[in-house]
JSON list of C-alpha atoms in Angstrom, two decimals:
[
{"chain": "A", "resi": 1, "resn": "UNK", "atom": "CA", "xyz": [130.76, 51.71, 92.50]},
{"chain": "A", "resi": 2, "resn": "UNK", "atom": "CA", "xyz": [128.91, 50.51, 95.54]},
{"chain": "A", "resi": 3, "resn": "UNK", "atom": "CA", "xyz": [126.16, 47.96, 95.07]},
{"chain": "A", "resi": 4, "resn": "UNK", "atom": "CA", "xyz": [124.00, 45.46, 96.84]},
{"chain": "A", "resi": 5, "resn": "UNK", "atom": "CA", "xyz": [121.95, 42.49, 95.65]},
{"chain": "A", "resi": 6, "resn": "UNK", "atom": "CA", "xyz": [118.97, 40.60, 97.04]},
{"chain": "A", "resi": 7, "resn": "UNK", "atom": "CA", "xyz": [118.00, 36.96, 96.75]},
{"chain": "A", "resi": 8, "resn": "UNK", "atom": "CA", "xyz": [114.83, 38.19, 95.01]},
{"chain": "A", "resi": 9, "resn": "UNK", "atom": "CA", "xyz": [116.99, 39.45, 92.14]},
{"chain": "A", "resi": 10, "resn": "UNK", "atom": "CA", "xyz": [117.01, 43.15, 92.92]},
{"chain": "A", "resi": 11, "resn": "UNK", "atom": "CA", "xyz": [120.06, 45.35, 92.66]},
{"chain": "A", "resi": 12, "resn": "UNK", "atom": "CA", "xyz": [120.81, 48.77, 94.09]},
{"chain": "A", "resi": 13, "resn": "UNK", "atom": "CA", "xyz": [123.92, 50.58, 93.02]},
{"chain": "A", "resi": 14, "resn": "UNK", "atom": "CA", "xyz": [125.67, 53.91, 92.85]},
{"chain": "A", "resi": 15, "resn": "UNK", "atom": "CA", "xyz": [128.68, 54.81, 90.74]},
{"chain": "A", "resi": 16, "resn": "UNK", "atom": "CA", "xyz": [131.12, 56.96, 92.65]},
{"chain": "A", "resi": 17, "resn": "UNK", "atom": "CA", "xyz": [133.59, 59.10, 90.72]},
{"chain": "A", "resi": 18, "resn": "UNK", "atom": "CA", "xyz": [135.69, 60.14, 93.69]},
{"chain": "A", "resi": 19, "resn": "UNK", "atom": "CA", "xyz": [137.13, 58.18, 96.60]},
{"chain": "A", "resi": 20, "resn": "UNK", "atom": "CA", "xyz": [134.73, 55.98, 98.54]},
{"chain": "A", "resi": 21, "resn": "UNK", "atom": "CA", "xyz": [134.33, 57.33, 102.06]},
{"chain": "A", "resi": 22, "resn": "UNK", "atom": "CA", "xyz": [131.94, 57.51, 104.99]},
{"chain": "A", "resi": 23, "resn": "UNK", "atom": "CA", "xyz": [129.83, 60.23, 103.39]},
{"chain": "A", "resi": 24, "resn": "UNK", "atom": "CA", "xyz": [129.37, 58.20, 100.19]},
{"chain": "A", "resi": 25, "resn": "UNK", "atom": "CA", "xyz": [128.38, 55.11, 102.18]},
{"chain": "A", "resi": 26, "resn": "UNK", "atom": "CA", "xyz": [125.81, 57.08, 104.16]},
{"chain": "A", "resi": 27, "resn": "UNK", "atom": "CA", "xyz": [124.48, 58.58, 100.91]},
{"chain": "A", "resi": 28, "resn": "UNK", "atom": "CA", "xyz": [124.03, 55.03, 99.57]},
{"chain": "A", "resi": 29, "resn": "UNK", "atom": "CA", "xyz": [122.38, 53.83, 102.79]},
{"chain": "A", "resi": 30, "resn": "UNK", "atom": "CA", "xyz": [120.01, 56.82, 102.69]},
{"chain": "A", "resi": 31, "resn": "UNK", "atom": "CA", "xyz": [118.97, 55.87, 99.17]},
{"chain": "A", "resi": 32, "resn": "UNK", "atom": "CA", "xyz": [118.38, 52.27, 100.26]},
{"chain": "A", "resi": 33, "resn": "UNK", "atom": "CA", "xyz": [116.04, 53.15, 103.12]},
{"chain": "A", "resi": 34, "resn": "UNK", "atom": "CA", "xyz": [114.29, 55.90, 101.17]},
{"chain": "A", "resi": 35, "resn": "UNK", "atom": "CA", "xyz": [112.91, 53.40, 98.68]},
{"chain": "A", "resi": 36, "resn": "UNK", "atom": "CA", "xyz": [112.38, 50.47, 101.06]},
{"chain": "A", "resi": 37, "resn": "UNK", "atom": "CA", "xyz": [108.95, 49.39, 102.20]},
{"chain": "A", "resi": 38, "resn": "UNK", "atom": "CA", "xyz": [110.39, 47.29, 105.04]},
{"chain": "A", "resi": 39, "resn": "UNK", "atom": "CA", "xyz": [113.50, 47.06, 107.19]},
{"chain": "A", "resi": 40, "resn": "UNK", "atom": "CA", "xyz": [116.76, 46.48, 105.36]},
{"chain": "A", "resi": 41, "resn": "UNK", "atom": "CA", "xyz": [119.24, 43.86, 106.53]},
{"chain": "A", "resi": 42, "resn": "UNK", "atom": "CA", "xyz": [122.52, 44.65, 104.81]},
{"chain": "A", "resi": 43, "resn": "UNK", "atom": "CA", "xyz": [125.59, 42.41, 104.74]},
{"chain": "A", "resi": 44, "resn": "UNK", "atom": "CA", "xyz": [128.91, 44.24, 104.56]},
{"chain": "A", "resi": 45, "resn": "UNK", "atom": "CA", "xyz": [132.53, 43.24, 104.47]},
{"chain": "A", "resi": 46, "resn": "UNK", "atom": "CA", "xyz": [135.08, 44.73, 106.84]},
{"chain": "A", "resi": 47, "resn": "UNK", "atom": "CA", "xyz": [136.16, 47.75, 104.86]},
{"chain": "A", "resi": 48, "resn": "UNK", "atom": "CA", "xyz": [137.18, 50.39, 107.38]},
{"chain": "A", "resi": 49, "resn": "UNK", "atom": "CA", "xyz": [134.52, 52.82, 106.11]},
{"chain": "A", "resi": 50, "resn": "UNK", "atom": "CA", "xyz": [131.80, 50.28, 106.94]},
{"chain": "A", "resi": 51, "resn": "UNK", "atom": "CA", "xyz": [132.84, 50.39, 110.61]},
{"chain": "A", "resi": 52, "resn": "UNK", "atom": "CA", "xyz": [133.27, 54.14, 110.98]},
{"chain": "A", "resi": 53, "resn": "UNK", "atom": "CA", "xyz": [131.79, 55.89, 114.01]},
{"chain": "A", "resi": 54, "resn": "UNK", "atom": "CA", "xyz": [129.71, 58.12, 111.74]},
{"chain": "A", "resi": 55, "resn": "UNK", "atom": "CA", "xyz": [128.19, 55.14, 109.94]},
{"chain": "A", "resi": 56, "resn": "UNK", "atom": "CA", "xyz": [127.46, 53.33, 113.21]},
{"chain": "A", "resi": 57, "resn": "UNK", "atom": "CA", "xyz": [125.84, 56.44, 114.67]},
{"chain": "A", "resi": 58, "resn": "UNK", "atom": "CA", "xyz": [123.80, 57.03, 111.51]},
{"chain": "A", "resi": 59, "resn": "UNK", "atom": "CA", "xyz": [122.55, 53.43, 111.50]},
{"chain": "A", "resi": 60, "resn": "UNK", "atom": "CA", "xyz": [121.80, 53.51, 115.25]},
{"chain": "A", "resi": 61, "resn": "UNK", "atom": "CA", "xyz": [119.47, 56.46, 114.67]},
{"chain": "A", "resi": 62, "resn": "UNK", "atom": "CA", "xyz": [117.65, 54.44, 112.01]},
{"chain": "A", "resi": 63, "resn": "UNK", "atom": "CA", "xyz": [117.65, 50.99, 113.59]},
{"chain": "A", "resi": 64, "resn": "UNK", "atom": "CA", "xyz": [113.97, 50.51, 112.76]},
{"chain": "A", "resi": 65, "resn": "UNK", "atom": "CA", "xyz": [114.83, 50.96, 109.08]},
{"chain": "A", "resi": 66, "resn": "UNK", "atom": "CA", "xyz": [118.22, 49.32, 108.61]},
{"chain": "A", "resi": 67, "resn": "UNK", "atom": "CA", "xyz": [120.53, 46.85, 110.31]},
{"chain": "A", "resi": 68, "resn": "UNK", "atom": "CA", "xyz": [124.08, 46.02, 109.29]},
{"chain": "A", "resi": 69, "resn": "UNK", "atom": "CA", "xyz": [125.75, 42.62, 109.51]},
{"chain": "A", "resi": 70, "resn": "UNK", "atom": "CA", "xyz": [129.47, 42.16, 109.01]},
{"chain": "A", "resi": 71, "resn": "UNK", "atom": "CA", "xyz": [131.14, 39.19, 107.39]},
{"chain": "A", "resi": 72, "resn": "UNK", "atom": "CA", "xyz": [134.09, 37.52, 109.08]},
{"chain": "A", "resi": 73, "resn": "UNK", "atom": "CA", "xyz": [137.43, 39.06, 108.13]},
{"chain": "A", "resi": 74, "resn": "UNK", "atom": "CA", "xyz": [139.03, 37.85, 104.91]},
{"chain": "A", "resi": 75, "resn": "UNK", "atom": "CA", "xyz": [135.95, 36.01, 103.65]},
{"chain": "A", "resi": 76, "resn": "UNK", "atom": "CA", "xyz": [134.92, 37.53, 100.30]},
{"chain": "A", "resi": 77, "resn": "UNK", "atom": "CA", "xyz": [133.57, 34.13, 99.25]},
{"chain": "A", "resi": 78, "resn": "UNK", "atom": "CA", "xyz": [130.72, 34.66, 101.74]},
{"chain": "A", "resi": 79, "resn": "UNK", "atom": "CA", "xyz": [129.69, 38.01, 100.25]},
{"chain": "A", "resi": 80, "resn": "UNK", "atom": "CA", "xyz": [126.83, 37.79, 97.70]},
{"chain": "A", "resi": 81, "resn": "UNK", "atom": "CA", "xyz": [127.87, 41.15, 96.29]},
{"chain": "A", "resi": 82, "resn": "UNK", "atom": "CA", "xyz": [131.21, 39.67, 95.24]},
{"chain": "A", "resi": 83, "resn": "UNK", "atom": "CA", "xyz": [129.26, 37.57, 92.69]},
{"chain": "A", "resi": 84, "resn": "UNK", "atom": "CA", "xyz": [128.00, 40.81, 91.18]},
{"chain": "A", "resi": 85, "resn": "UNK", "atom": "CA", "xyz": [131.56, 42.19, 91.10]},
{"chain": "A", "resi": 86, "resn": "UNK", "atom": "CA", "xyz": [132.81, 39.06, 89.32]},
{"chain": "A", "resi": 87, "resn": "UNK", "atom": "CA", "xyz": [129.94, 39.25, 86.82]},
{"chain": "A", "resi": 88, "resn": "UNK", "atom": "CA", "xyz": [130.68, 42.90, 86.10]},
{"chain": "A", "resi": 89, "resn": "UNK", "atom": "CA", "xyz": [134.42, 42.29, 85.69]},
{"chain": "A", "resi": 90, "resn": "UNK", "atom": "CA", "xyz": [133.79, 39.36, 83.36]},
{"chain": "A", "resi": 91, "resn": "UNK", "atom": "CA", "xyz": [131.51, 41.44, 81.15]},
{"chain": "A", "resi": 92, "resn": "UNK", "atom": "CA", "xyz": [133.91, 44.38, 81.15]},
{"chain": "A", "resi": 93, "resn": "UNK", "atom": "CA", "xyz": [136.72, 42.05, 80.10]},
{"chain": "A", "resi": 94, "resn": "UNK", "atom": "CA", "xyz": [134.78, 41.07, 76.97]},
{"chain": "A", "resi": 95, "resn": "UNK", "atom": "CA", "xyz": [134.68, 44.65, 75.72]},
{"chain": "A", "resi": 96, "resn": "UNK", "atom": "CA", "xyz": [137.15, 46.66, 73.72]},
{"chain": "A", "resi": 97, "resn": "UNK", "atom": "CA", "xyz": [139.44, 48.32, 76.26]},
{"chain": "A", "resi": 98, "resn": "UNK", "atom": "CA", "xyz": [137.68, 51.24, 77.88]},
{"chain": "A", "resi": 99, "resn": "UNK", "atom": "CA", "xyz": [140.37, 53.87, 77.94]},
{"chain": "A", "resi": 100, "resn": "UNK", "atom": "CA", "xyz": [138.51, 56.71, 79.57]},
{"chain": "A", "resi": 101, "resn": "UNK", "atom": "CA", "xyz": [136.81, 57.06, 82.91]},
{"chain": "A", "resi": 102, "resn": "UNK", "atom": "CA", "xyz": [133.59, 58.14, 81.15]},
{"chain": "A", "resi": 103, "resn": "UNK", "atom": "CA", "xyz": [133.50, 55.00, 78.98]},
{"chain": "A", "resi": 104, "resn": "UNK", "atom": "CA", "xyz": [134.21, 52.78, 81.96]},
{"chain": "A", "resi": 105, "resn": "UNK", "atom": "CA", "xyz": [131.44, 54.51, 83.90]},
{"chain": "A", "resi": 106, "resn": "UNK", "atom": "CA", "xyz": [128.99, 54.10, 81.00]},
{"chain": "A", "resi": 107, "resn": "UNK", "atom": "CA", "xyz": [129.84, 50.43, 80.54]},
{"chain": "A", "resi": 108, "resn": "UNK", "atom": "CA", "xyz": [129.40, 49.72, 84.26]},
{"chain": "A", "resi": 109, "resn": "UNK", "atom": "CA", "xyz": [126.14, 51.65, 84.33]},
{"chain": "A", "resi": 110, "resn": "UNK", "atom": "CA", "xyz": [124.83, 49.78, 81.27]},
{"chain": "A", "resi": 111, "resn": "UNK", "atom": "CA", "xyz": [125.69, 46.43, 82.83]},
{"chain": "A", "resi": 112, "resn": "UNK", "atom": "CA", "xyz": [123.95, 47.33, 86.07]},
{"chain": "A", "resi": 113, "resn": "UNK", "atom": "CA", "xyz": [120.85, 48.49, 84.16]},
{"chain": "A", "resi": 114, "resn": "UNK", "atom": "CA", "xyz": [120.87, 45.16, 82.30]},
{"chain": "A", "resi": 115, "resn": "UNK", "atom": "CA", "xyz": [120.95, 43.34, 85.66]},
{"chain": "A", "resi": 116, "resn": "UNK", "atom": "CA", "xyz": [117.94, 45.37, 86.82]},
{"chain": "A", "resi": 117, "resn": "UNK", "atom": "CA", "xyz": [116.04, 43.90, 83.86]},
{"chain": "A", "resi": 118, "resn": "UNK", "atom": "CA", "xyz": [117.32, 40.35, 84.51]},
{"chain": "A", "resi": 119, "resn": "UNK", "atom": "CA", "xyz": [116.54, 39.44, 88.12]},
{"chain": "A", "resi": 120, "resn": "UNK", "atom": "CA", "xyz": [117.04, 35.73, 87.41]},
{"chain": "A", "resi": 121, "resn": "UNK", "atom": "CA", "xyz": [120.72, 36.42, 86.76]},
{"chain": "A", "resi": 122, "resn": "UNK", "atom": "CA", "xyz": [121.04, 38.12, 90.14]},
{"chain": "A", "resi": 123, "resn": "UNK", "atom": "CA", "xyz": [119.10, 35.31, 91.84]},
{"chain": "A", "resi": 124, "resn": "UNK", "atom": "CA", "xyz": [121.73, 32.98, 90.39]},
{"chain": "A", "resi": 125, "resn": "UNK", "atom": "CA", "xyz": [124.39, 34.64, 92.53]},
{"chain": "A", "resi": 126, "resn": "UNK", "atom": "CA", "xyz": [122.75, 33.02, 95.56]},
{"chain": "A", "resi": 127, "resn": "UNK", "atom": "CA", "xyz": [123.03, 29.47, 94.21]},
{"chain": "A", "resi": 128, "resn": "UNK", "atom": "CA", "xyz": [126.59, 29.18, 95.49]},
{"chain": "A", "resi": 129, "resn": "UNK", "atom": "CA", "xyz": [126.45, 27.16, 98.72]},
{"chain": "A", "resi": 130, "resn": "UNK", "atom": "CA", "xyz": [128.69, 29.71, 100.45]},
{"chain": "A", "resi": 131, "resn": "UNK", "atom": "CA", "xyz": [126.15, 32.51, 100.07]},
{"chain": "A", "resi": 132, "resn": "UNK", "atom": "CA", "xyz": [122.87, 30.61, 100.41]},
{"chain": "A", "resi": 133, "resn": "UNK", "atom": "CA", "xyz": [122.68, 31.81, 104.00]},
{"chain": "A", "resi": 134, "resn": "UNK", "atom": "CA", "xyz": [121.74, 35.23, 102.61]},
{"chain": "A", "resi": 135, "resn": "UNK", "atom": "CA", "xyz": [118.83, 33.94, 100.52]}
]
């Protein structure tokens, strides 16, 4: 799954069944700008895919619509999206073991849909002093 969160409590996400790669990232970025009414400022970690030449070229062609910012290396504590990951993992841990990929996918999807209906929970991710810069 790839996801992003905003300090206004919005989430955008996409569950990916196969390996995450440049094409999947660009597909996600396309979906972000398609629905945006203003320029997107997106914070990313240093996953190799995030720095690929194809991604950089794609973003450069759309610089009026989207701009990427990269966190310092080895600093997941600065990434607001890591709060979402922790929330998701905590909720998944409360469930009966999900032994199939389909059940895991459904549980993740249901949790993300719940977050869409609970923006205050997402806003809470930004209360940590280490990610307030993104608010």
